[in-house]
Amino acid sequence: MMLRILACAILLFSATVLSQNVATLRKQAALDQEVTTEPIANEITNDLKVSRNYPMQPPIIPHNIRDYQIDLNVNTCLACHSRRKVTNTQATMVSVTHYMDRDGNFLAAVSPRRYFCTQCHVSQTDAAPLVGNSFVDVKELMAVSKNENE
Amino acid sequence: MKDYLARIWRAIRKPSTHYSLGFLTLGGFIAGVIFWGGFNTALEVTNTEEFCISCHEMENNVYEELKSTIHYTNRSGVRATCPDCHVPHKWTDKIARKMQASKEVYGKIFGSINTREKFLEKRLELAQHEWARLKANDSLECRNCHDFAYMDFTVQGKRAARFHSTFVASGERTCIDCHKGIAHNLPDMAGVEGWN
């Protein structure tokens, strides 16, 4: 019992110490201080497909999805993206992986694990990134290693 | 009591001896105006959102859902209230809809949707009535605010412009065909045309 309490105390202590160095949206302002916040960013809904950073990336949603209902009753996304709808809607059909269960079997309908589209597919906003990003596209990595080998 | 009533009855039946025909005609006219006005005022009162959501079935279900949608809050601040979408503007249509609504009030009194569960169970049926009505009148209530003739496709989203400039322009589809669930959550859509 004593040990557990001690462990908790250490955890709490280290958490507070650590959290002081974490960049926050409040810009490290003290609790009793007001900070001026950035305006809420707008969603990018220009209907232009965004290229993927790697082949397995779920593509970004380039259009408005305000109030699109996805629940037990109905999946609004599939009203345009399902296999039989794309002639009319000219939307990209959900790819074949959406019909596979986790054992790789192909199902007749979109697999339950791919039903909640916005779990993986999201819209982007025009917000400036809070932190830098050092992601390097695999194409560039390939070019680098090719140069090194030569 | 009986005597009293009988006396009143006689007074009503007896031709007027004290008042001129002109006075009676005018009086009738004025009374008529008051009644008509009263009727229309009552109609107006029942034609407000406050009235619609004064019963909890509406307030706790559909109104709650409307609040997160674009017809409740948007950048231009133009709001659509319940009667904007559910009650026709033309007087005759309005009366017809009100008489239909009396049935819905009946539903309220006898509690056919007095819990969330009962409401959800009935929801498909209620929604289908509205879809049928809007389909039949070519989405008149939507068009009261969204006039197709003044839609500028060039500033619409690409998807919106493509659908509007084809299916709507040709009259093949009407607003409610594509914009179901624009203001409230949808019921189970399995079996509804275009949704499976």
GROMACS .gro file of C-alpha atoms in nm:
model
  346
    1MET     CA    1   0.000   0.000   0.000
    2MET     CA    2   0.270   0.242   0.108
    3LEU     CA    3   0.461   0.162  -0.205
    4ARG     CA    4   0.169   0.236  -0.429
    5ILE     CA    5   0.113   0.574  -0.271
    6LEU     CA    6   0.479   0.651  -0.315
    7ALA     CA    7   0.462   0.548  -0.681
    8CYS     CA    8   0.163   0.775  -0.738
    9ALA     CA    9   0.337   1.064  -0.571
   10ILE     CA   10   0.643   1.021  -0.790
   11LEU     CA   11   0.428   0.998  -1.099
   12LEU     CA   12   0.235   1.311  -1.011
   13PHE     CA   13   0.555   1.497  -0.935
   14SER     CA   14   0.728   1.401  -1.257
   15ALA     CA   15   0.411   1.479  -1.453
   16THR     CA   16   0.401   1.833  -1.320
   17VAL     CA   17   0.769   1.886  -1.382
   18LEU     CA   18   0.746   1.748  -1.734
   19SER     CA   19   0.430   1.931  -1.825
   20GLN     CA   20   0.601   2.260  -1.763
   21ASN     CA   21   0.813   2.204  -2.068
   22VAL     CA   22   0.534   2.099  -2.301
   23ALA     CA   23   0.423   2.358  -2.555
   24THR     CA   24   0.056   2.425  -2.495
   25LEU     CA   25  -0.212   2.618  -2.675
   26ARG     CA   26  -0.212   2.842  -2.367
   27LYS     CA   27   0.153   2.928  -2.435
   28GLN     CA   28   0.257   2.836  -2.080
   29ALA     CA   29   0.044   3.112  -1.934
   30ALA     CA   30  -0.028   3.081  -1.564
   31LEU     CA   31  -0.367   2.937  -1.475
   32ASP     CA   32  -0.508   3.269  -1.361
   33GLN     CA   33  -0.403   3.449  -1.676
   34GLU     CA   34  -0.596   3.503  -1.999
   35VAL     CA   35  -0.415   3.442  -2.323
   36THR     CA   36  -0.519   3.571  -2.659
   37THR     CA   37  -0.605   3.268  -2.868
   38GLU     CA   38  -0.565   3.229  -3.240
   39PRO     CA   39  -0.886   3.257  -3.442
   40ILE     CA   40  -1.045   2.923  -3.525
   41ALA     CA   41  -0.907   2.801  -3.856
   42ASN     CA   42  -1.131   2.740  -4.154
   43GLU     CA   43  -1.173   2.403  -4.316
   44ILE     CA   44  -1.027   2.366  -4.661
   45THR     CA   45  -1.317   2.260  -4.883
   46ASN     CA   46  -1.191   2.347  -5.230
   47ASP     CA   47  -1.273   2.005  -5.378
   48LEU     CA   48  -0.914   1.951  -5.487
   49LYS     CA   49  -0.775   1.608  -5.408
   50VAL     CA   50  -0.463   1.622  -5.192
   51SER     CA   51  -0.170   1.397  -5.276
   52ARG     CA   52  -0.082   1.134  -5.018
   53ASN     CA   53   0.247   1.134  -4.829
   54TYR     CA   54   0.276   0.757  -4.855
   55PRO     CA   55   0.068   0.505  -5.045
   56MET     CA   56  -0.117   0.369  -4.742
   57GLN     CA   57  -0.227   0.708  -4.615
   58PRO     CA   58  -0.601   0.757  -4.587
   59PRO     CA   59  -0.664   1.044  -4.828
   60ILE     CA   60  -0.767   1.382  -4.689
   61ILE     CA   61  -1.131   1.481  -4.735
   62PRO     CA   62  -1.123   1.780  -4.970
   63HIS     CA   63  -1.487   1.880  -4.932
   64ASN     CA   64  -1.739   2.009  -4.680
   65ILE     CA   65  -1.867   1.743  -4.438
   66ARG     CA   66  -2.064   1.960  -4.199
   67ASP     CA   67  -2.337   1.755  -4.028
   68TYR     CA   68  -2.273   1.445  -4.239
   69GLN     CA   69  -2.436   1.173  -4.036
   70ILE     CA   70  -2.248   0.848  -3.975
   71ASP     CA   71  -2.421   0.624  -3.724
   72LEU     CA   72  -2.624   0.309  -3.683
   73ASN     CA   73  -2.899   0.450  -3.905
   74VAL     CA   74  -2.713   0.587  -4.201
   75ASN     CA   75  -2.370   0.655  -4.348
   76THR     CA   76  -2.390   0.972  -4.554
   77CYS     CA   77  -2.043   0.922  -4.704
   78LEU     CA   78  -2.147   0.596  -4.864
   79ALA     CA   79  -2.438   0.771  -5.032
   80CYS     CA   80  -2.170   0.905  -5.269
   81HIS     CA   81  -1.862   0.687  -5.224
   82SER     CA   82  -2.009   0.338  -5.230
   83ARG     CA   83  -1.952   0.108  -5.522
   84ARG     CA   84  -2.285   0.164  -5.693
   85LYS     CA   85  -2.311   0.539  -5.644
   86VAL     CA   86  -2.003   0.674  -5.815
   87THR     CA   87  -2.151   0.705  -6.164
   88ASN     CA   88  -2.382   0.979  -6.049
   89THR     CA   89  -2.158   1.139  -5.791
   90GLN     CA   90  -1.818   1.106  -5.959
   91ALA     CA   91  -1.670   1.050  -5.614
   92THR     CA   92  -1.375   0.814  -5.570
   93MET     CA   93  -1.505   0.468  -5.484
   94VAL     CA   94  -1.392   0.341  -5.145
   95SER     CA   95  -1.098   0.115  -5.226
   96VAL     CA   96  -1.106  -0.262  -5.200
   97THR     CA   97  -0.938  -0.257  -4.858
   98HIS     CA   98  -1.262  -0.115  -4.720
   99TYR     CA   99  -1.435  -0.441  -4.804
  100MET     CA  100  -1.182  -0.661  -4.624
  101ASP     CA  101  -1.214  -0.794  -4.274
  102ARG     CA  102  -0.903  -0.819  -4.060
  103ASP     CA  103  -0.825  -1.167  -4.187
  104GLY     CA  104  -0.813  -1.038  -4.543
  105ASN     CA  105  -1.145  -1.187  -4.652
  106PHE     CA  106  -1.344  -0.982  -4.898
  107LEU     CA  107  -1.695  -0.894  -4.784
  108ALA     CA  108  -1.991  -0.793  -4.998
  109ALA     CA  109  -2.038  -0.464  -4.817
  110VAL     CA  110  -1.806  -0.214  -4.651
  111SER     CA  111  -1.645  -0.384  -4.354
  112PRO     CA  112  -1.763  -0.276  -4.008
  113ARG     CA  113  -1.409  -0.173  -3.920
  114ARG     CA  114  -1.416   0.077  -4.206
  115TYR     CA  115  -1.767   0.204  -4.139
  116PHE     CA  116  -1.680   0.514  -3.940
  117CYS     CA  117  -1.500   0.700  -4.215
  118THR     CA  118  -1.391   1.001  -4.014
  119GLN     CA  119  -1.191   0.778  -3.782
  120CYS     CA  120  -0.929   0.773  -4.057
  121HIS     CA  121  -1.028   1.038  -4.312
  122VAL     CA  122  -1.025   1.397  -4.196
  123SER     CA  123  -1.055   1.743  -4.341
  124GLN     CA  124  -0.769   1.989  -4.319
  125THR     CA  125  -0.779   2.344  -4.193
  126ASP     CA  126  -0.572   2.640  -4.306
  127ALA     CA  127  -0.412   2.671  -3.961
  128ALA     CA  128  -0.039   2.733  -3.951
  129PRO     CA  129   0.133   2.431  -3.794
  130LEU     CA  130   0.215   2.483  -3.426
  131VAL     CA  131   0.532   2.278  -3.445
  132GLY     CA  132   0.769   2.204  -3.729
  133ASN     CA  133   0.754   1.879  -3.923
  134SER     CA  134   1.061   1.691  -4.036
  135PHE     CA  135   0.876   1.431  -4.239
  136VAL     CA  136   1.068   1.329  -4.549
  137ASP     CA  137   0.887   1.174  -4.842
  138VAL     CA  138   1.004   0.823  -4.925
  139LYS     CA  139   1.087   0.937  -5.278
  140GLU     CA  140   1.344   1.180  -5.139
  141LEU     CA  141   1.483   0.914  -4.908
  142MET     CA  142   1.527   0.688  -5.208
  143ALA     CA  143   1.711   0.963  -5.393
  144VAL     CA  144   1.940   1.019  -5.093
  145SER     CA  145   2.029   0.652  -5.053
  146LYS     CA  146   2.087   0.625  -5.427
  147ASN     CA  147   2.340   0.913  -5.412
  148GLU     CA  148   2.511   0.756  -5.112
  149ASN     CA  149   2.552   0.427  -5.297
  150GLU     CA  150   2.708   0.586  -5.599
  151MET     CA  151  -8.190   2.847  -1.562
  152LYS     CA  152  -8.407   2.688  -1.827
  153ASP     CA  153  -8.627   2.997  -1.836
  154TYR     CA  154  -8.324   3.214  -1.876
  155LEU     CA  155  -8.198   3.018  -2.172
  156ALA     CA  156  -8.540   3.020  -2.331
  157ARG     CA  157  -8.555   3.395  -2.296
  158ILE     CA  158  -8.220   3.438  -2.466
  159TRP     CA  159  -8.328   3.204  -2.743
  160ARG     CA  160  -8.642   3.412  -2.804
  161ALA     CA  161  -8.438   3.731  -2.808
  162ILE     CA  162  -8.211   3.587  -3.073
  163ARG     CA  163  -8.499   3.467  -3.290
  164LYS     CA  164  -8.705   3.785  -3.267
  165PRO     CA  165  -8.651   4.028  -3.553
  166SER     CA  166  -8.467   4.339  -3.436
  167THR     CA  167  -8.686   4.627  -3.325
  168HIS     CA  168  -8.425   4.856  -3.176
  169TYR     CA  169  -8.137   4.843  -3.421
  170SER     CA  170  -8.136   4.951  -3.782
  171LEU     CA  171  -8.040   4.716  -4.063
  172GLY     CA  172  -7.740   4.937  -4.133
  173PHE     CA  173  -7.616   4.906  -3.778
  174LEU     CA  174  -7.653   4.530  -3.779
  175THR     CA  175  -7.474   4.494  -4.108
  176LEU     CA  176  -7.190   4.714  -3.998
  177GLY     CA  177  -7.176   4.545  -3.657
  178GLY     CA  178  -7.165   4.207  -3.824
  179PHE     CA  179  -6.891   4.326  -4.047
  180ILE     CA  180  -6.684   4.456  -3.758
  181ALA     CA  181  -6.742   4.141  -3.555
  182GLY     CA  182  -6.638   3.944  -3.860
  183VAL     CA  183  -6.316   4.140  -3.888
  184ILE     CA  184  -6.245   4.079  -3.522
  185PHE     CA  185  -6.309   3.705  -3.553
  186TRP     CA  186  -6.107   3.677  -3.868
  187GLY     CA  187  -5.826   3.874  -3.712
  188GLY     CA  188  -5.847   3.663  -3.399
  189PHE     CA  189  -5.836   3.347  -3.603
  190ASN     CA  190  -5.538   3.465  -3.798
  191THR     CA  191  -5.366   3.586  -3.483
  192ALA     CA  192  -5.416   3.244  -3.329
  193LEU     CA  193  -5.277   3.103  -3.651
  194GLU     CA  194  -4.979   3.333  -3.625
  195VAL     CA  195  -4.915   3.234  -3.265
  196THR     CA  196  -4.914   2.867  -3.355
  197ASN     CA  197  -4.685   2.956  -3.641
  198THR     CA  198  -4.385   3.046  -3.429
  199GLU     CA  199  -4.097   2.835  -3.319
  200GLU     CA  200  -4.180   2.902  -2.954
  201PHE     CA  201  -4.514   2.733  -3.008
  202CYS     CA  202  -4.361   2.437  -3.192
  203ILE     CA  203  -4.111   2.366  -2.919
  204SER     CA  204  -4.346   2.439  -2.633
  205CYS     CA  205  -4.409   2.067  -2.628
  206HIS     CA  206  -4.115   1.868  -2.506
  207GLU     CA  207  -4.139   1.607  -2.781
  208MET     CA  208  -4.027   1.873  -3.026
  209GLU     CA  209  -3.790   2.057  -2.796
  210ASN     CA  210  -3.596   1.753  -2.680
  211ASN     CA  211  -3.573   1.578  -3.014
  212VAL     CA  212  -3.583   1.778  -3.334
  213TYR     CA  213  -3.501   2.121  -3.191
  214GLU     CA  214  -3.198   1.991  -3.006
  215GLU     CA  215  -3.072   1.840  -3.333
  216LEU     CA  216  -3.143   2.150  -3.536
  217LYS     CA  217  -2.922   2.356  -3.308
  218SER     CA  218  -2.596   2.218  -3.442
  219THR     CA  219  -2.689   2.259  -3.808
  220ILE     CA  220  -2.633   2.537  -4.057
  221HIS     CA  221  -2.997   2.642  -4.042
  222TYR     CA  222  -2.957   2.741  -3.678
  223THR     CA  223  -2.623   2.913  -3.688
  224ASN     CA  224  -2.421   3.028  -3.987
  225ARG     CA  225  -2.203   3.311  -4.105
  226SER     CA  226  -2.488   3.521  -4.242
  227GLY     CA  227  -2.707   3.494  -3.933
  228VAL     CA  228  -3.021   3.407  -4.129
  229ARG     CA  229  -3.213   3.147  -3.933
  230ALA     CA  230  -3.466   2.895  -4.051
  231THR     CA  231  -3.730   2.830  -3.786
  232CYS     CA  232  -3.962   2.530  -3.773
  233PRO     CA  233  -4.251   2.694  -3.962
  234ASP     CA  234  -4.012   2.819  -4.234
  235CYS     CA  235  -3.960   2.461  -4.344
  236HIS     CA  236  -4.278   2.298  -4.225
  237VAL     CA  237  -4.563   2.541  -4.288
  238PRO     CA  238  -4.656   2.665  -4.634
  239HIS     CA  239  -4.685   3.041  -4.688
  240LYS     CA  240  -5.000   3.032  -4.899
  241TRP     CA  241  -5.311   3.065  -4.683
  242THR     CA  242  -5.505   2.767  -4.816
  243ASP     CA  243  -5.200   2.542  -4.797
  244LYS     CA  244  -5.137   2.671  -4.448
  245ILE     CA  245  -5.485   2.580  -4.326
  246ALA     CA  246  -5.454   2.236  -4.482
  247ARG     CA  247  -5.122   2.180  -4.306
  248LYS     CA  248  -5.266   2.307  -3.977
  249MET     CA  249  -5.549   2.059  -3.996
  250GLN     CA  250  -5.297   1.786  -4.053
  251ALA     CA  251  -5.100   1.921  -3.758
  252SER     CA  252  -5.406   1.882  -3.538
  253LYS     CA  253  -5.353   1.511  -3.579
  254GLU     CA  254  -4.999   1.555  -3.456
  255VAL     CA  255  -5.130   1.742  -3.152
  256TYR     CA  256  -5.360   1.446  -3.097
  257GLY     CA  257  -5.048   1.233  -3.101
  258LYS     CA  258  -4.908   1.457  -2.831
  259ILE     CA  259  -5.214   1.433  -2.608
  260PHE     CA  260  -5.226   1.058  -2.632
  261GLY     CA  261  -4.853   1.029  -2.585
  262SER     CA  262  -4.765   0.830  -2.897
  263ILE     CA  263  -4.416   0.989  -2.906
  264ASN     CA  264  -4.372   1.102  -2.547
  265THR     CA  265  -4.036   0.931  -2.495
  266ARG     CA  266  -3.721   0.947  -2.705
  267GLU     CA  267  -3.759   0.575  -2.781
  268LYS     CA  268  -4.116   0.609  -2.903
  269PHE     CA  269  -4.018   0.912  -3.107
  270LEU     CA  270  -3.730   0.727  -3.276
  271GLU     CA  271  -3.960   0.437  -3.350
  272LYS     CA  272  -4.207   0.669  -3.522
  273ARG     CA  273  -3.939   0.882  -3.684
  274LEU     CA  274  -3.920   0.709  -4.021
  275GLU     CA  275  -4.295   0.742  -4.067
  276LEU     CA  276  -4.294   1.111  -3.966
  277ALA     CA  277  -3.998   1.181  -4.193
  278GLN     CA  278  -4.165   1.006  -4.484
  279HIS     CA  279  -4.466   1.236  -4.450
  280GLU     CA  280  -4.239   1.539  -4.479
  281TRP     CA  281  -4.044   1.395  -4.770
  282ALA     CA  282  -4.365   1.315  -4.954
  283ARG     CA  283  -4.499   1.662  -4.890
  284LEU     CA  284  -4.181   1.837  -5.006
  285LYS     CA  285  -4.150   1.609  -5.305
  286ALA     CA  286  -4.508   1.688  -5.407
  287ASN     CA  287  -4.465   2.065  -5.380
  288ASP     CA  288  -4.120   2.065  -5.545
  289SER     CA  289  -3.953   2.162  -5.214
  290LEU     CA  290  -4.149   2.485  -5.199
  291GLU     CA  291  -4.041   2.571  -4.843
  292CYS     CA  292  -3.673   2.537  -4.932
  293ARG     CA  293  -3.724   2.753  -5.236
  294ASN     CA  294  -3.889   3.026  -5.029
  295CYS     CA  295  -3.537   3.101  -4.911
  296HIS     CA  296  -3.311   2.932  -5.166
  297ASP     CA  297  -3.421   3.060  -5.504
  298PHE     CA  298  -3.269   2.838  -5.767
  299ALA     CA  299  -3.283   3.119  -6.025
  300TYR     CA  300  -3.035   3.319  -5.820
  301MET     CA  301  -2.789   3.044  -5.735
  302ASP     CA  302  -2.439   3.130  -5.851
  303PHE     CA  303  -2.276   2.799  -5.940
  304THR     CA  304  -1.935   2.962  -5.976
  305VAL     CA  305  -1.914   3.026  -5.604
  306GLN     CA  306  -2.062   2.694  -5.500
  307GLY     CA  307  -1.855   2.392  -5.411
  308LYS     CA  308  -1.766   2.177  -5.710
  309ARG     CA  309  -1.992   1.895  -5.599
  310ALA     CA  310  -2.280   2.132  -5.533
  311ALA     CA  311  -2.244   2.304  -5.869
  312ARG     CA  312  -2.229   1.978  -6.059
  313PHE     CA  313  -2.546   1.842  -5.901
  314HIS     CA  314  -2.739   2.166  -5.917
  315SER     CA  315  -2.652   2.253  -6.274
  316THR     CA  316  -2.762   1.911  -6.395
  317PHE     CA  317  -3.030   1.738  -6.189
  318VAL     CA  318  -3.197   2.048  -6.047
  319ALA     CA  319  -3.174   2.260  -6.360
  320SER     CA  320  -3.341   1.986  -6.562
  321GLY     CA  321  -3.612   1.947  -6.300
  322GLU     CA  322  -3.528   1.581  -6.266
  323ARG     CA  323  -3.471   1.610  -5.892
  324THR     CA  324  -3.589   1.844  -5.625
  325CYS     CA  325  -3.404   1.970  -5.318
  326ILE     CA  326  -3.539   1.709  -5.077
  327ASP     CA  327  -3.427   1.423  -5.305
  328CYS     CA  328  -3.067   1.501  -5.218
  329HIS     CA  329  -3.086   1.702  -4.899
  330LYS     CA  330  -3.268   1.467  -4.664
  331GLY     CA  331  -3.165   1.514  -4.303
  332ILE     CA  332  -3.073   1.876  -4.364
  333ALA     CA  333  -3.216   1.985  -4.028
  334HIS     CA  334  -3.254   1.673  -3.812
  335ASN     CA  335  -3.095   1.334  -3.762
  336LEU     CA  336  -3.204   1.073  -4.009
  337PRO     CA  337  -3.390   0.754  -3.918
  338ASP     CA  338  -3.271   0.413  -4.042
  339MET     CA  339  -3.247   0.474  -4.416
  340ALA     CA  340  -3.228   0.112  -4.528
  341GLY     CA  341  -3.486   0.079  -4.803
  342VAL     CA  342  -3.526   0.451  -4.865
  343GLU     CA  343  -3.469   0.527  -5.232
  344GLY     CA  344  -3.113   0.631  -5.307
  345TRP     CA  345  -2.972   0.541  -4.967
  346ASN     CA  346  -2.884   0.174  -4.975
   0.00000   0.00000   0.00000
